[in-house]
Short mmCIF file of C-alpha atoms and ligand atoms in Angstrom, two decimals:
data_model
loop_
_atom_site.label_atom_id
_atom_site.label_comp_id
_atom_site.label_asym_id
_atom_site.label_seq_id
_atom_site.Cartn_x
_atom_site.Cartn_y
_atom_site.Cartn_z
CA UNK A 1 -34.64 -104.09 7.63
CA UNK A 2 -32.40 -101.47 9.27
CA UNK A 3 -34.16 -98.44 10.75
CA UNK A 4 -32.41 -95.24 9.70
CA UNK A 5 -34.90 -92.83 11.25
CA UNK A 6 -32.60 -91.72 14.05
CA UNK A 7 -29.88 -90.97 11.47
CA UNK A 8 -32.35 -88.96 9.38
CA UNK A 9 -33.45 -87.06 12.50
CA UNK A 10 -29.86 -86.31 13.33
CA UNK A 11 -29.52 -84.91 9.79
CA UNK A 12 -32.53 -82.63 10.46
CA UNK A 13 -34.55 -84.07 7.58
CA UNK A 14 -38.24 -83.22 7.37
CA UNK A 15 -39.22 -86.79 8.24
CA UNK A 16 -42.84 -86.66 7.11
CA UNK A 17 -41.98 -85.26 3.72
CA UNK A 18 -39.01 -87.60 3.42
CA UNK A 19 -41.33 -90.56 4.09
CA UNK A 20 -43.46 -89.52 1.11
CA UNK A 21 -40.38 -89.45 -1.11
CA UNK A 22 -39.22 -92.89 -0.02
CA UNK A 23 -42.69 -94.37 -0.44
CA UNK A 24 -42.78 -93.37 -4.11
CA UNK A 25 -39.34 -94.65 -5.11
CA UNK A 26 -39.61 -98.48 -4.83
CA UNK A 27 -42.70 -98.63 -7.06
CA UNK A 28 -41.18 -96.29 -9.61
CA UNK A 29 -37.94 -98.28 -9.61
CA UNK A 30 -39.70 -101.61 -9.97
CA UNK A 31 -41.81 -100.32 -12.88
CA UNK A 32 -38.85 -98.78 -14.66
CA UNK A 33 -35.99 -101.20 -14.01
CA UNK A 34 -37.07 -104.50 -12.50
CA UNK A 35 -39.73 -105.02 -15.15
CA UNK A 36 -37.11 -105.13 -17.93
CA UNK A 37 -36.48 -108.50 -19.61
CA UNK A 38 -33.15 -110.24 -19.60
CA UNK A 39 -31.14 -107.83 -17.45
CA UNK A 40 -27.49 -108.62 -16.71
CA UNK A 41 -27.23 -110.36 -13.34
CA UNK A 42 -24.54 -107.90 -12.24
CA UNK A 43 -27.18 -105.15 -12.20
CA UNK A 44 -28.19 -106.68 -8.86
CA UNK A 45 -25.50 -104.60 -7.18
CA UNK A 46 -26.94 -101.37 -8.57
CA UNK A 47 -30.47 -102.43 -7.59
CA UNK A 48 -29.16 -102.90 -4.07
CA UNK A 49 -27.47 -99.48 -4.06
CA UNK A 50 -30.74 -97.84 -5.09
CA UNK A 51 -32.71 -99.78 -2.49
CA UNK A 52 -30.36 -98.27 0.12
CA UNK A 53 -30.11 -94.84 -1.50
CA UNK A 54 -30.99 -92.93 1.67
CA UNK A 55 -29.80 -95.67 4.00
CA UNK A 56 -26.54 -97.55 3.87
CA UNK A 57 -24.55 -95.08 1.74
CA UNK A 58 -25.61 -92.17 3.95
CA UNK A 59 -24.63 -94.25 6.99
CA UNK A 60 -21.17 -94.71 5.43
CA UNK A 61 -20.87 -90.95 5.02
CA UNK A 62 -21.93 -90.41 8.64
CA UNK A 63 -19.40 -92.99 9.83
CA UNK A 64 -16.71 -91.16 7.84
CA UNK A 65 -17.72 -87.92 9.54
CA UNK A 66 -17.75 -89.58 12.96
CA UNK A 67 -14.13 -90.54 12.30
CA UNK A 68 -13.24 -86.89 11.66
CA UNK A 69 -13.62 -86.95 7.86
CA UNK A 70 -15.52 -84.46 5.71
CA UNK A 71 -18.22 -84.85 3.06
CA UNK A 72 -18.33 -82.38 0.16
CA UNK A 73 -21.34 -81.91 -2.13
CA UNK A 74 -20.96 -81.10 -5.86
CA UNK A 75 -23.25 -80.04 -8.67
CA UNK A 76 -21.03 -80.20 -11.73
CA UNK A 77 -18.47 -82.49 -13.32
CA UNK A 78 -16.11 -79.52 -13.56
CA UNK A 79 -15.29 -79.85 -9.88
CA UNK A 80 -12.50 -82.46 -9.70
CA UNK A 81 -13.35 -85.35 -7.40
CA UNK A 82 -9.69 -86.39 -7.10
CA UNK A 83 -8.69 -83.14 -5.39
CA UNK A 84 -11.43 -83.72 -2.78
CA UNK A 85 -10.43 -87.36 -2.24
CA UNK A 86 -6.76 -86.32 -1.89
CA UNK A 87 -7.85 -84.13 1.04
CA UNK A 88 -9.35 -87.19 2.74
CA UNK A 89 -12.93 -86.04 2.06
CA UNK A 90 -15.74 -87.86 0.22
CA UNK A 91 -17.31 -86.13 -2.81
CA UNK A 92 -21.04 -86.68 -3.46
CA UNK A 93 -23.04 -85.48 -6.45
CA UNK A 94 -26.07 -83.44 -5.42
CA UNK A 95 -27.68 -82.69 -8.78
CA UNK A 96 -31.24 -83.86 -8.48
CA UNK A 97 -33.63 -85.29 -11.03
CA UNK A 98 -37.06 -85.44 -9.43
CA UNK A 99 -40.22 -83.36 -9.56
CA UNK A 100 -40.71 -84.16 -5.86
CA UNK A 101 -38.50 -81.29 -4.66
CA UNK A 102 -39.49 -78.76 -7.35
CA UNK A 103 -42.54 -77.25 -5.52
CA UNK A 104 -40.34 -76.51 -2.49
CA UNK A 105 -37.82 -74.73 -4.72
CA UNK A 106 -40.52 -72.68 -6.41
CA UNK A 107 -41.25 -70.99 -3.08
CA UNK A 108 -37.94 -69.21 -3.60
CA UNK A 109 -36.68 -69.60 -7.19
CA UNK A 110 -38.50 -68.32 -10.29
CA UNK A 111 -40.65 -70.99 -11.90
CA UNK A 112 -38.93 -70.46 -15.24
CA UNK A 113 -35.72 -72.00 -13.93
CA UNK A 114 -34.41 -75.33 -15.20
CA UNK A 115 -35.76 -78.37 -13.35
CA UNK A 116 -32.30 -79.60 -12.38
CA UNK A 117 -31.57 -76.37 -10.52
CA UNK A 118 -35.00 -76.29 -8.88
CA UNK A 119 -34.87 -79.95 -7.85
CA UNK A 120 -31.38 -79.60 -6.36
CA UNK A 121 -32.23 -76.43 -4.45
CA UNK A 122 -35.62 -77.81 -3.36
CA UNK A 123 -33.97 -80.76 -1.64
CA UNK A 124 -32.01 -78.40 0.60
CA UNK A 125 -34.84 -75.93 1.12
CA UNK A 126 -37.34 -78.71 1.95
CA UNK A 127 -34.76 -80.74 3.96
CA UNK A 128 -35.53 -83.97 2.11
CA UNK A 129 -32.05 -85.00 0.88
CA UNK A 130 -29.73 -86.71 3.39
CA UNK A 131 -26.73 -86.14 1.12
CA UNK A 132 -26.86 -82.36 1.18
CA UNK A 133 -27.65 -82.51 4.89
CA UNK A 134 -24.61 -84.75 5.45
CA UNK A 135 -22.27 -82.51 3.46
CA UNK A 136 -20.00 -80.21 5.42
CA UNK A 137 -20.10 -77.76 2.56
CA UNK A 138 -21.00 -77.73 -1.12
CA UNK A 139 -18.96 -76.56 -4.08
CA UNK A 140 -20.83 -74.64 -6.76
CA UNK A 141 -19.36 -73.35 -9.97
CA UNK A 142 -19.84 -70.48 -12.41
CA UNK A 143 -21.23 -72.47 -15.33
CA UNK A 144 -24.77 -71.41 -16.33
CA UNK A 145 -26.44 -68.26 -15.00
CA UNK A 146 -29.25 -70.18 -13.31
CA UNK A 147 -26.82 -72.20 -11.22
CA UNK A 148 -24.66 -69.21 -10.35
CA UNK A 149 -27.59 -67.26 -8.95
CA UNK A 150 -29.02 -70.34 -7.22
CA UNK A 151 -25.74 -70.79 -5.31
CA UNK A 152 -26.08 -67.26 -3.91
CA UNK A 153 -29.44 -68.25 -2.41
CA UNK A 154 -28.24 -71.70 -1.39
CA UNK A 155 -25.46 -70.04 0.63
CA UNK A 156 -28.19 -68.65 2.93
CA UNK A 157 -29.11 -72.22 3.92
CA UNK A 158 -25.89 -74.23 3.60
CA UNK A 159 -22.13 -73.53 3.60
CA UNK A 160 -21.38 -72.93 -0.08
CA UNK A 161 -18.11 -72.31 -1.88
CA UNK A 162 -18.18 -71.23 -5.52
CA UNK A 163 -15.40 -72.09 -7.92
CA UNK A 164 -14.94 -69.99 -11.04
CA UNK A 165 -15.07 -71.88 -14.33
CA UNK A 166 -14.01 -69.91 -17.43
CA UNK A 167 -16.42 -69.29 -20.27
CA UNK A 168 -13.82 -69.78 -23.02
CA UNK A 169 -11.16 -72.45 -23.45
CA UNK A 170 -8.37 -69.97 -24.20
CA UNK A 171 -4.89 -69.72 -22.66
CA UNK A 172 -6.29 -67.09 -20.34
CA UNK A 173 -9.24 -69.34 -19.48
CA UNK A 174 -6.88 -72.19 -18.64
CA UNK A 175 -4.79 -69.92 -16.39
CA UNK A 176 -7.91 -68.79 -14.56
CA UNK A 177 -9.08 -72.37 -14.06
CA UNK A 178 -5.65 -73.47 -12.84
CA UNK A 179 -5.64 -70.65 -10.31
CA UNK A 180 -9.13 -71.72 -9.23
CA UNK A 181 -7.84 -75.28 -8.68
CA UNK A 182 -5.08 -73.90 -6.46
CA UNK A 183 -7.68 -71.87 -4.54
CA UNK A 184 -9.89 -74.95 -4.20
CA UNK A 185 -6.93 -76.99 -2.95
CA UNK A 186 -6.31 -74.38 -0.23
CA UNK A 187 -10.00 -74.37 0.70
CA UNK A 188 -10.09 -78.17 0.97
CA UNK A 189 -6.94 -78.19 3.10
CA UNK A 190 -8.40 -75.56 5.38
CA UNK A 191 -11.70 -77.47 5.77
CA UNK A 192 -10.18 -80.91 6.29
CA UNK A 193 -6.96 -79.98 8.07
CA UNK A 194 -5.14 -82.39 5.70
CA UNK A 195 -2.35 -81.45 3.32
CA UNK A 196 -2.90 -82.41 -0.32
CA UNK A 197 0.51 -83.80 -1.18
CA UNK A 198 1.75 -84.98 -4.58
CA UNK A 199 1.59 -88.61 -3.37
CA UNK A 200 -1.98 -88.33 -2.09
CA UNK A 201 -3.09 -86.69 -5.31
CA UNK A 202 -1.47 -89.43 -7.43
CA UNK A 203 -3.43 -92.04 -5.44
CA UNK A 204 -6.71 -90.11 -5.63
CA UNK A 205 -6.40 -89.54 -9.38
CA UNK A 206 -5.63 -93.24 -9.91
CA UNK A 207 -8.84 -94.11 -8.03
CA UNK A 208 -10.93 -91.70 -10.09
CA UNK A 209 -9.26 -92.75 -13.35
CA UNK A 210 -10.04 -96.41 -12.62
CA UNK A 211 -13.71 -95.46 -12.23
CA UNK A 212 -13.68 -93.51 -15.50
CA UNK A 213 -11.95 -96.39 -17.27
CA UNK A 214 -14.62 -98.81 -16.07
CA UNK A 215 -17.34 -96.44 -17.31
CA UNK A 216 -15.59 -96.16 -20.69
CA UNK A 217 -15.51 -99.94 -20.85
CA UNK A 218 -19.25 -100.10 -20.19
CA UNK A 219 -19.89 -97.42 -22.77
CA UNK A 220 -17.78 -99.27 -25.31
CA UNK A 221 -19.76 -102.50 -24.78
CA UNK A 222 -22.84 -100.64 -26.02
CA UNK A 223 -21.32 -100.53 -29.52
CA UNK A 224 -22.35 -104.16 -29.96
CA UNK A 225 -25.48 -105.13 -31.89
CA UNK A 226 -27.66 -106.21 -30.19
CA UNK A 227 -26.75 -103.91 -27.31
CA UNK A 228 -25.90 -106.15 -24.32
CA UNK A 229 -27.40 -103.73 -21.80
CA UNK A 230 -30.42 -101.46 -21.91
CA UNK A 231 -30.03 -97.69 -22.05
CA UNK A 232 -31.89 -97.40 -18.74
CA UNK A 233 -29.47 -99.71 -16.95
CA UNK A 234 -26.39 -98.03 -18.44
CA UNK A 235 -27.73 -94.60 -17.46
CA UNK A 236 -28.41 -95.84 -13.94
CA UNK A 237 -24.80 -97.01 -13.56
CA UNK A 238 -23.47 -93.56 -14.51
CA UNK A 239 -25.92 -91.87 -12.14
CA UNK A 240 -24.77 -94.09 -9.27
CA UNK A 241 -21.13 -93.16 -10.06
CA UNK A 242 -21.71 -89.75 -8.49
CA UNK A 243 -22.36 -90.92 -4.95
CA UNK A 244 -21.27 -94.52 -4.46
CA UNK A 245 -17.93 -95.48 -2.89
CA UNK A 246 -15.43 -95.06 -5.75
CA UNK A 247 -13.43 -98.29 -5.40
CA UNK A 248 -16.46 -100.53 -4.76
CA UNK A 249 -18.36 -98.94 -7.63
CA UNK A 250 -15.44 -99.50 -10.02
CA UNK A 251 -15.17 -103.14 -9.04
CA UNK A 252 -18.88 -103.67 -9.70
CA UNK A 253 -18.86 -101.87 -13.05
CA UNK A 254 -15.95 -104.07 -14.15
CA UNK A 255 -17.88 -107.17 -13.00
CA UNK A 256 -20.84 -105.96 -15.06
CA UNK A 257 -18.56 -105.42 -18.08
CA UNK A 258 -17.15 -108.97 -17.73
CA UNK A 259 -20.71 -110.27 -17.95
CA UNK A 260 -21.44 -108.01 -20.93
CA UNK A 261 -18.34 -109.32 -22.73
CA UNK A 262 -19.80 -112.82 -22.40
CA UNK A 263 -23.16 -111.62 -23.73
CA UNK A 264 -21.53 -109.94 -26.71
CA UNK A 265 -19.55 -113.09 -27.50
CA UNK A 266 -22.72 -115.17 -27.50
CA UNK A 267 -24.83 -112.56 -29.32
CA UNK A 268 -27.15 -112.09 -26.35
CA UNK A 269 -28.80 -108.69 -26.18
CA UNK A 270 -30.98 -106.64 -23.88
CA UNK A 271 -33.16 -105.83 -26.90
CA UNK A 272 -33.86 -107.23 -30.39
CA UNK A 273 -30.98 -106.74 -32.85
CA UNK A 274 -33.16 -104.56 -35.10
CA UNK A 275 -34.24 -102.13 -32.35
CA UNK A 276 -33.53 -98.57 -33.56
CA UNK A 277 -30.28 -97.37 -32.00
CA UNK A 278 -30.48 -93.92 -30.42
CA UNK A 279 -27.86 -91.54 -29.10
CA UNK A 280 -29.21 -89.10 -26.49
CA UNK A 281 -27.41 -85.77 -26.27
CA UNK A 282 -27.86 -82.67 -24.15
CA UNK A 283 -28.65 -81.70 -20.55
CA UNK A 284 -27.60 -84.12 -17.78
CA UNK A 285 -30.11 -86.61 -16.33
CA UNK A 286 -29.59 -86.58 -12.58
CA UNK A 287 -30.97 -89.47 -10.56
CA UNK A 288 -33.92 -90.39 -10.65
CA UNK A 289 -34.58 -88.74 -14.02
CA UNK A 290 -35.29 -91.76 -16.24
CA UNK A 291 -38.17 -90.17 -18.15
CA UNK A 292 -36.80 -89.94 -21.71
CA UNK A 293 -34.95 -93.27 -21.63
CA UNK A 294 -38.09 -94.98 -20.44
CA UNK A 295 -40.20 -93.49 -23.24
CA UNK A 296 -37.60 -94.45 -25.84
CA UNK A 297 -37.28 -97.96 -24.50
CA UNK A 298 -41.03 -98.51 -24.12
CA UNK A 299 -41.37 -97.40 -27.74
CA UNK A 300 -38.98 -100.12 -28.90
CA UNK A 301 -35.68 -98.20 -29.25
CA UNK A 302 -32.39 -98.90 -27.54
CA UNK A 303 -30.31 -96.01 -26.22
CA UNK A 304 -26.67 -96.78 -27.02
CA UNK A 305 -25.06 -93.69 -25.51
CA UNK A 306 -25.54 -90.42 -23.65
CA UNK A 307 -23.55 -87.39 -24.74
CA UNK A 308 -24.13 -85.62 -21.43
CA UNK A 309 -22.59 -85.10 -18.02
CA UNK A 310 -24.38 -88.25 -16.88
CA UNK A 311 -22.68 -89.96 -19.80
CA UNK A 312 -19.65 -89.43 -21.98
CA UNK A 313 -18.78 -85.92 -20.78
CA UNK A 314 -18.10 -87.41 -17.35
CA UNK A 315 -15.66 -90.13 -18.33
CA UNK A 316 -14.38 -89.81 -21.91
CA UNK A 317 -11.15 -87.90 -21.45
CA UNK A 318 -8.42 -89.41 -19.24
CA UNK A 319 -5.89 -87.28 -17.31
CA UNK A 320 -2.92 -86.37 -19.45
CA UNK A 321 0.64 -87.40 -18.50
CA UNK A 322 2.37 -85.28 -15.85
CA UNK A 323 5.75 -85.06 -14.09
CA UNK A 324 4.41 -86.27 -10.70
CA UNK A 325 4.84 -82.91 -8.99
CA UNK A 326 1.84 -81.25 -7.36
CA UNK A 327 2.02 -78.34 -9.82
CA UNK A 328 2.24 -80.75 -12.77
CA UNK A 329 -0.74 -82.74 -11.50
CA UNK A 330 -2.91 -79.66 -11.07
CA UNK A 331 -2.11 -78.72 -14.68
CA UNK A 332 -3.09 -82.21 -15.81
CA UNK A 333 -6.37 -81.97 -13.86
CA UNK A 334 -7.07 -78.55 -15.41
CA UNK A 335 -6.49 -79.94 -18.91
CA UNK A 336 -8.66 -82.99 -18.24
CA UNK A 337 -11.53 -80.96 -16.83
CA UNK A 338 -11.37 -78.46 -19.70
CA UNK A 339 -12.11 -81.36 -22.06
CA UNK A 340 -15.67 -81.28 -20.66
CA UNK A 341 -17.54 -79.88 -23.64
CA UNK A 342 -20.38 -78.20 -21.78
CA UNK A 343 -22.69 -75.79 -23.61
CA UNK A 344 -21.78 -73.12 -21.04
CA UNK A 345 -18.58 -72.56 -23.07
CA UNK A 346 -18.30 -70.38 -26.12
CA UNK A 347 -17.48 -71.56 -28.66
CA UNK A 348 -18.13 -75.23 -27.95
CA UNK A 349 -17.52 -76.85 -31.33
CA UNK A 350 -15.77 -79.85 -29.72
CA UNK A 351 -19.17 -81.02 -28.43
CA UNK A 352 -20.51 -81.12 -31.98
CA UNK A 353 -17.49 -83.20 -33.01
CA UNK A 354 -18.09 -85.54 -30.05
CA UNK A 355 -21.72 -86.06 -31.08
CA UNK A 356 -20.76 -86.87 -34.67
CA UNK A 357 -18.10 -89.34 -33.51
CA UNK A 358 -20.48 -91.03 -31.07
CA UNK A 359 -23.28 -91.30 -33.65
CA UNK A 360 -20.87 -92.84 -36.15
CA UNK A 361 -18.92 -95.18 -33.86
CA UNK A 362 -21.94 -96.41 -31.89
CA UNK A 363 -23.93 -96.82 -35.13
CA UNK A 364 -26.78 -94.61 -33.92
CA UNK A 365 -29.59 -94.39 -36.44
CA UNK A 366 -30.94 -91.24 -34.83
CA UNK A 367 -30.07 -88.66 -32.17
CA UNK A 368 -32.47 -87.28 -29.59
CA UNK A 369 -31.43 -83.85 -28.36
CA UNK A 370 -32.60 -83.63 -24.76
CA UNK A 371 -33.11 -80.18 -23.39
CA UNK A 372 -34.34 -79.27 -19.96
CA UNK A 373 -36.84 -76.45 -20.27
CA UNK A 374 -35.23 -73.05 -19.55
CA UNK A 375 -31.72 -74.40 -20.16
CA UNK A 376 -30.71 -71.77 -22.70
CA UNK A 377 -27.17 -72.96 -23.30
CA UNK A 378 -28.13 -76.40 -24.62
CA UNK A 379 -31.24 -75.03 -26.36
CA UNK A 380 -29.16 -72.57 -28.35
CA UNK A 381 -26.58 -75.18 -29.25
CA UNK A 382 -29.25 -77.56 -30.56
CA UNK A 383 -29.36 -75.78 -33.92
CA UNK A 384 -25.64 -76.36 -34.51
CA UNK A 385 -26.08 -80.00 -33.53
CA UNK A 386 -29.00 -80.33 -35.94
CA UNK A 387 -27.09 -78.79 -38.85
CA UNK A 388 -24.00 -80.94 -38.27
CA UNK A 389 -26.05 -84.15 -38.08
CA UNK A 390 -28.03 -83.19 -41.18
CA UNK A 391 -24.74 -82.97 -43.10
CA UNK A 392 -24.09 -86.60 -42.05
CA UNK A 393 -27.69 -87.66 -42.78
CA UNK A 394 -28.38 -88.55 -39.16
CA UNK A 395 -31.97 -87.63 -38.16
CA UNK A 396 -32.45 -85.58 -35.00
CA UNK A 397 -35.43 -85.22 -32.69
CA UNK A 398 -35.42 -82.19 -30.41
CA UNK A 399 -37.10 -82.74 -27.04
CA UNK A 400 -37.63 -80.01 -24.49
CA UNK A 401 -39.14 -81.10 -21.21
CA UNK A 402 -38.98 -80.92 -17.42
CA UNK A 403 -39.35 -83.45 -14.61
CA UNK A 404 -43.15 -83.56 -14.48
CA UNK A 405 -45.24 -86.33 -16.06
CA UNK A 406 -47.62 -83.92 -17.72
CA UNK A 407 -46.14 -84.16 -21.21
CA UNK A 408 -45.53 -87.95 -21.18
CA UNK A 409 -48.29 -88.69 -23.70
CA UNK A 410 -47.18 -85.97 -26.07
CA UNK A 411 -43.52 -87.01 -25.84
CA UNK A 412 -44.40 -90.63 -26.47
CA UNK A 413 -46.31 -89.70 -29.63
CA UNK A 414 -43.36 -87.68 -30.95
CA UNK A 415 -40.84 -90.40 -30.08
CA UNK A 416 -42.96 -93.08 -31.74
CA UNK A 417 -43.29 -90.99 -34.91
CA UNK A 418 -39.52 -90.45 -34.96
CA UNK A 419 -38.79 -94.17 -34.53
CA UNK A 420 -41.31 -95.01 -37.22
CA UNK A 421 -39.47 -92.65 -39.56
CA UNK A 422 -36.15 -94.33 -38.68
CA UNK A 423 -37.58 -97.79 -39.31
CA UNK A 424 -38.79 -96.73 -42.75
S1 BJ8 B 1 -20.45 -79.33 -17.17
S2 BJ8 B 1 -23.85 -79.56 -18.30
S3 BJ8 B 1 -22.86 -80.59 -15.01
S4 BJ8 B 1 -22.90 -77.11 -15.94
S5 BJ8 B 1 -29.34 -78.14 -17.49
S6 BJ8 B 1 -28.19 -76.43 -14.60
S7 BJ8 B 1 -26.55 -75.99 -17.77
S8 BJ8 B 1 -29.76 -74.60 -17.11
S9 BJ8 B 1 -26.17 -79.03 -15.52
FE1 BJ8 B 1 -24.07 -79.01 -16.14
FE2 BJ8 B 1 -21.55 -78.81 -15.34
FE3 BJ8 B 1 -22.22 -78.10 -17.80
FE4 BJ8 B 1 -22.26 -80.62 -17.13
FE5 BJ8 B 1 -27.76 -74.94 -16.19
FE6 BJ8 B 1 -28.69 -76.20 -18.32
FE7 BJ8 B 1 -29.89 -76.54 -16.02
FE8 BJ8 B 1 -27.43 -77.52 -16.41
#
């Protein structure tokens, strides 16, 4: 067992508090993941990654920094990873999904803030996340109001750069976003001292596209009945995508998909063929937020897709064709990113279309709309989702929750009643 304590000290972590966090994780992981029946063998890689979540991967980031490289933290899929990679830096997702860091955040942020924002901020404020500590700077974005205002406070504790994301997908919105990509490119070049050339960007986009393709392949495998992989395992893979080494991750997702192809061919599933098939849609589920999937799965359902930024919104749309020039590539990146149908946009009808397509093509018998408490954008959009699904006769269950365990019993009762209705 490697001892990482000196690395964590170097990163100025609060070691006592960090110990408490690491003590809780193995048990929680074993109960949630390792206890599942008939998991694909290739999930072993992802189990290993989680077992080293604050160890080996952080060491890789520190080695990169020791060699003169930079690490850049992100909170939103709108920030293009390929631009960061083209500058020779490593992007890492910092959105957090645990109640552990929420009390620290509530010393500063209002309690009625969404759990994702509080958890992410709390990790910096309480110095319990080696990833934010390892990052040379973080890139925020002007998506929801809670995040925007959190970044202003975060800037008091960590170098923070905020990128403007438009609120409407108009011609003007696209121009603004394109200009913001150019500004971000200049910022990255200034921070890393490396020039982002057309060639480097082609290579970086190819790397990121290969990862997205592998995730699409995994997502597509979940169309099969019985589903060859559990919803929990599939969600875990997407969560790991935000911080693992891109090329190694892609290779392992493809190995997993090869195994799933074999399972599909032989009719082997991760659940019974008649398990109710559920599409989850709404707020992202940052690692280690496995709460809703676990309740659904323990109640006998199988989650066959996530319409969220820890799901289809992250990987569905590939980069469009371009002429190979730097300017042409930035336009292609802008167009790809603007296909992220986040509820922060108005209007956002494309998301409703996406949900209908996913429910139909993945043969979902019901949709669970997942809303983090105090996330007004997704909460307001839920009504439109409900109406659209009603027109297609797809039942919807609206869940609003946070990261605490307090409402587990109540949620389980509601989920079980919903599944019972689907079975009837
Ligand atoms: S593109 S979904 S990753 S902004 S859940 S913090 S919206 S109050 S995370 Fe998001 Fe980018 Fe959009 Fe995706 Fe605010 Fe809602 Fe909290 Fe949210």
